[in-house]
Each structure stands twice: as structure tokens, then as C-alpha cells.
C-alpha atoms as a PDB file:
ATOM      1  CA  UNK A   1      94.700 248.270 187.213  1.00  0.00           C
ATOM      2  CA  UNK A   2      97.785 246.011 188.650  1.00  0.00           C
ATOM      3  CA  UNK A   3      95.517 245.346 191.921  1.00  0.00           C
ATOM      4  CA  UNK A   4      92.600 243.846 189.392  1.00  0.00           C
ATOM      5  CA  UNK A   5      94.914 241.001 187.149  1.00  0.00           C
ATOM      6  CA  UNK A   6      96.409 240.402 190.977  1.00  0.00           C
ATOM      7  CA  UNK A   7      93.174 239.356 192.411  1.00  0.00           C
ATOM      8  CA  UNK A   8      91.859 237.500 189.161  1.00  0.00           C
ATOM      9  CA  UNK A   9      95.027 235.670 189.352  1.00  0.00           C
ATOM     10  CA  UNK A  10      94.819 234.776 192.370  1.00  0.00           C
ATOM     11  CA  UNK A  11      91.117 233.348 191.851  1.00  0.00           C
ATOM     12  CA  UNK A  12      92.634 231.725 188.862  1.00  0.00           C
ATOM     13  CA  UNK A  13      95.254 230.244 190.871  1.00  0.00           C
ATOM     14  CA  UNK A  14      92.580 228.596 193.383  1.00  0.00           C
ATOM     15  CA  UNK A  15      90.483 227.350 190.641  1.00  0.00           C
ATOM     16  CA  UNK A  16      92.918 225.535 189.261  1.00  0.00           C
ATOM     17  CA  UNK A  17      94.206 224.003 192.364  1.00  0.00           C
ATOM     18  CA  UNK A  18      90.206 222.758 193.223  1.00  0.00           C
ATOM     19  CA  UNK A  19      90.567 221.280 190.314  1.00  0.00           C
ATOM     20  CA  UNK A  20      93.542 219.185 190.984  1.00  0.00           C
ATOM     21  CA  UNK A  21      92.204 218.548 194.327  1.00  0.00           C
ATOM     22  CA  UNK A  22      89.111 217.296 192.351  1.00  0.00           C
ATOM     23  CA  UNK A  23      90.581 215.098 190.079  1.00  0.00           C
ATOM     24  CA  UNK A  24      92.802 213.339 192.616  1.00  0.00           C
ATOM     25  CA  UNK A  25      89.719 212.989 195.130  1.00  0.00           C
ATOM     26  CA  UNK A  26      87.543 211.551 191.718  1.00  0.00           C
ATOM     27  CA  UNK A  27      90.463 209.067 191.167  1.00  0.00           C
ATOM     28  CA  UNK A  28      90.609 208.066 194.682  1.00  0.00           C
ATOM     29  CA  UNK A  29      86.812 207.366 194.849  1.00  0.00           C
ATOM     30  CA  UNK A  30      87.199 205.220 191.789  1.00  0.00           C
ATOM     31  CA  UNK A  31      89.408 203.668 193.156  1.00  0.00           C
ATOM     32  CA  UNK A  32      87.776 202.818 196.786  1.00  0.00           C
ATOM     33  CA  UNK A  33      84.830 201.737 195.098  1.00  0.00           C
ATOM     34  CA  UNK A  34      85.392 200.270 191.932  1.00  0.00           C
ATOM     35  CA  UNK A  35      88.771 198.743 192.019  1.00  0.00           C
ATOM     36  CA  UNK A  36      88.787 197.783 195.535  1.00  0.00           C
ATOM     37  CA  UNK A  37      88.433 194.260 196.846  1.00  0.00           C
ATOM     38  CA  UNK A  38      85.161 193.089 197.896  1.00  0.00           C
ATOM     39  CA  UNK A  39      85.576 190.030 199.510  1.00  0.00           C
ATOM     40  CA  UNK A  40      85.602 186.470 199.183  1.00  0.00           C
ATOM     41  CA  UNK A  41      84.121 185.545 195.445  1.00  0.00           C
ATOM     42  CA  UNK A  42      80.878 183.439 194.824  1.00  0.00           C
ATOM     43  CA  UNK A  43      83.180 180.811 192.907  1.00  0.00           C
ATOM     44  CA  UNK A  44      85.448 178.202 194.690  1.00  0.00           C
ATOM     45  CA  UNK A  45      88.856 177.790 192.465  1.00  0.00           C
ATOM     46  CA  UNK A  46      89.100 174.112 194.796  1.00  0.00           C
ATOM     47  CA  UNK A  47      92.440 173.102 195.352  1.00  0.00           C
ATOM     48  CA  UNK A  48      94.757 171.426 193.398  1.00  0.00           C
ATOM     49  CA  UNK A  49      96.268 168.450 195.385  1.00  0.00           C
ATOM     50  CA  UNK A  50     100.328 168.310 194.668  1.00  0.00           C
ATOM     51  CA  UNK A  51     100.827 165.319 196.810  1.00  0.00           C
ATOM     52  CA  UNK A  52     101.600 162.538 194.211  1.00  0.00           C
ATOM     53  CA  UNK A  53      99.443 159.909 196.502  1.00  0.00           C
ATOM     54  CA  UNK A  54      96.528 161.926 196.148  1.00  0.00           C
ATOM     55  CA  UNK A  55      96.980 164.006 192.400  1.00  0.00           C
ATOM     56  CA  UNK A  56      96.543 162.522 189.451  1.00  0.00           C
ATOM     57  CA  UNK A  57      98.243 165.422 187.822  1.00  0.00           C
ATOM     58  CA  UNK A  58     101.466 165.006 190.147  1.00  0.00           C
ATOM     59  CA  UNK A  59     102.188 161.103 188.932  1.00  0.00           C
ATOM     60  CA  UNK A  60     103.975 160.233 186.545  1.00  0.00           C
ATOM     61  CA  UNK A  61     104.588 157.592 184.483  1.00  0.00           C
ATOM     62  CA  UNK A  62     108.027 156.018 184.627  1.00  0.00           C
ATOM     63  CA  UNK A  63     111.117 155.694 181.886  1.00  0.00           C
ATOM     64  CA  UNK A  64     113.177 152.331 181.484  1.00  0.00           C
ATOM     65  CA  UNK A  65     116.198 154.693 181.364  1.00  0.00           C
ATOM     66  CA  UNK A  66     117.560 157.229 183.964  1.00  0.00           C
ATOM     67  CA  UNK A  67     117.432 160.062 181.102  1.00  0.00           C
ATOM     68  CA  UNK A  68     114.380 162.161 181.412  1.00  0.00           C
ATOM     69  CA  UNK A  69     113.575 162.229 177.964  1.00  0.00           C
ATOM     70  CA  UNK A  70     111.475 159.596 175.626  1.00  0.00           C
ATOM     71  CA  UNK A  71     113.302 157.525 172.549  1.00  0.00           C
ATOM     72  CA  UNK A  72     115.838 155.008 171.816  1.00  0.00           C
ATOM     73  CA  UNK A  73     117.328 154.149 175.507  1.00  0.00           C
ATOM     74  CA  UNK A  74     116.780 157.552 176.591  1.00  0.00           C
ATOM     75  CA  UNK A  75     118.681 160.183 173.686  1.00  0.00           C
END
């Protein structure tokens, strides 16, 4: 009787490590082929320029005071 719950435990025991081994190896596919990076995308995100010569965004238009803030003489 002891040599029968031995073996079914050890069958148990295997079972449930396959289906550790399963669920790591299913997350790891997921991963690989789902997640993963594939490549350069179809869109172009173009380049900001940050040169002030050549970006409008980078100039600036300047104060009559040295403060870097807008009102009465600079306060």
C-alpha cells in the first residue's frame, strides 16, 4: 500500500513540474514573438533640429531685461 501513494506521488510530482516547465516555456514564446522587437517601423518620427540657426522651436524671442521672466522691467 505505502509503495502505491509513493509512485503516484512521484507521478504527481513530475506533472506538476511539466507544468511549470510549460508555463515558463509559454511565457517565453510570448515573449519572443509577441513582445519582441521587429525592426525598424514603417513611420519616420524625423528629427527635431535643436540648433537655434536651423529650429524654429529652439529661438527665442528676447526680453528688454536680464530677468527671465515677462512684466514690469522683469518682476
Amino acid at each position: 500500500m505505502q509503495g502505491v501513494q509513493h509512485v503516484e506521488s512521484i507521478r504527481r510530482t513530475w506533472l506538476w513540474l511539466a507544468v511549470m516547465l510549460a508555463i515558463i516555456l509559454a511565457k517565453g514564446f510570448f515573449a519572443f514573438f509577441v513582445v519582441s522587437d521587429r525592426g525598424q517601423p514603417t513611420w519616420a518620427y524625423r528629427p527635431v533640429a535643436d540648433v537655434p540657426a536651423s529650429s524654429p522651436y529652439a529661438e527665442y524671442q528676447l526680453l528688454p531685461y536680464s530677468q527671465h521672466v515677462r512684466g514690469a522691467k522683469g518682476e
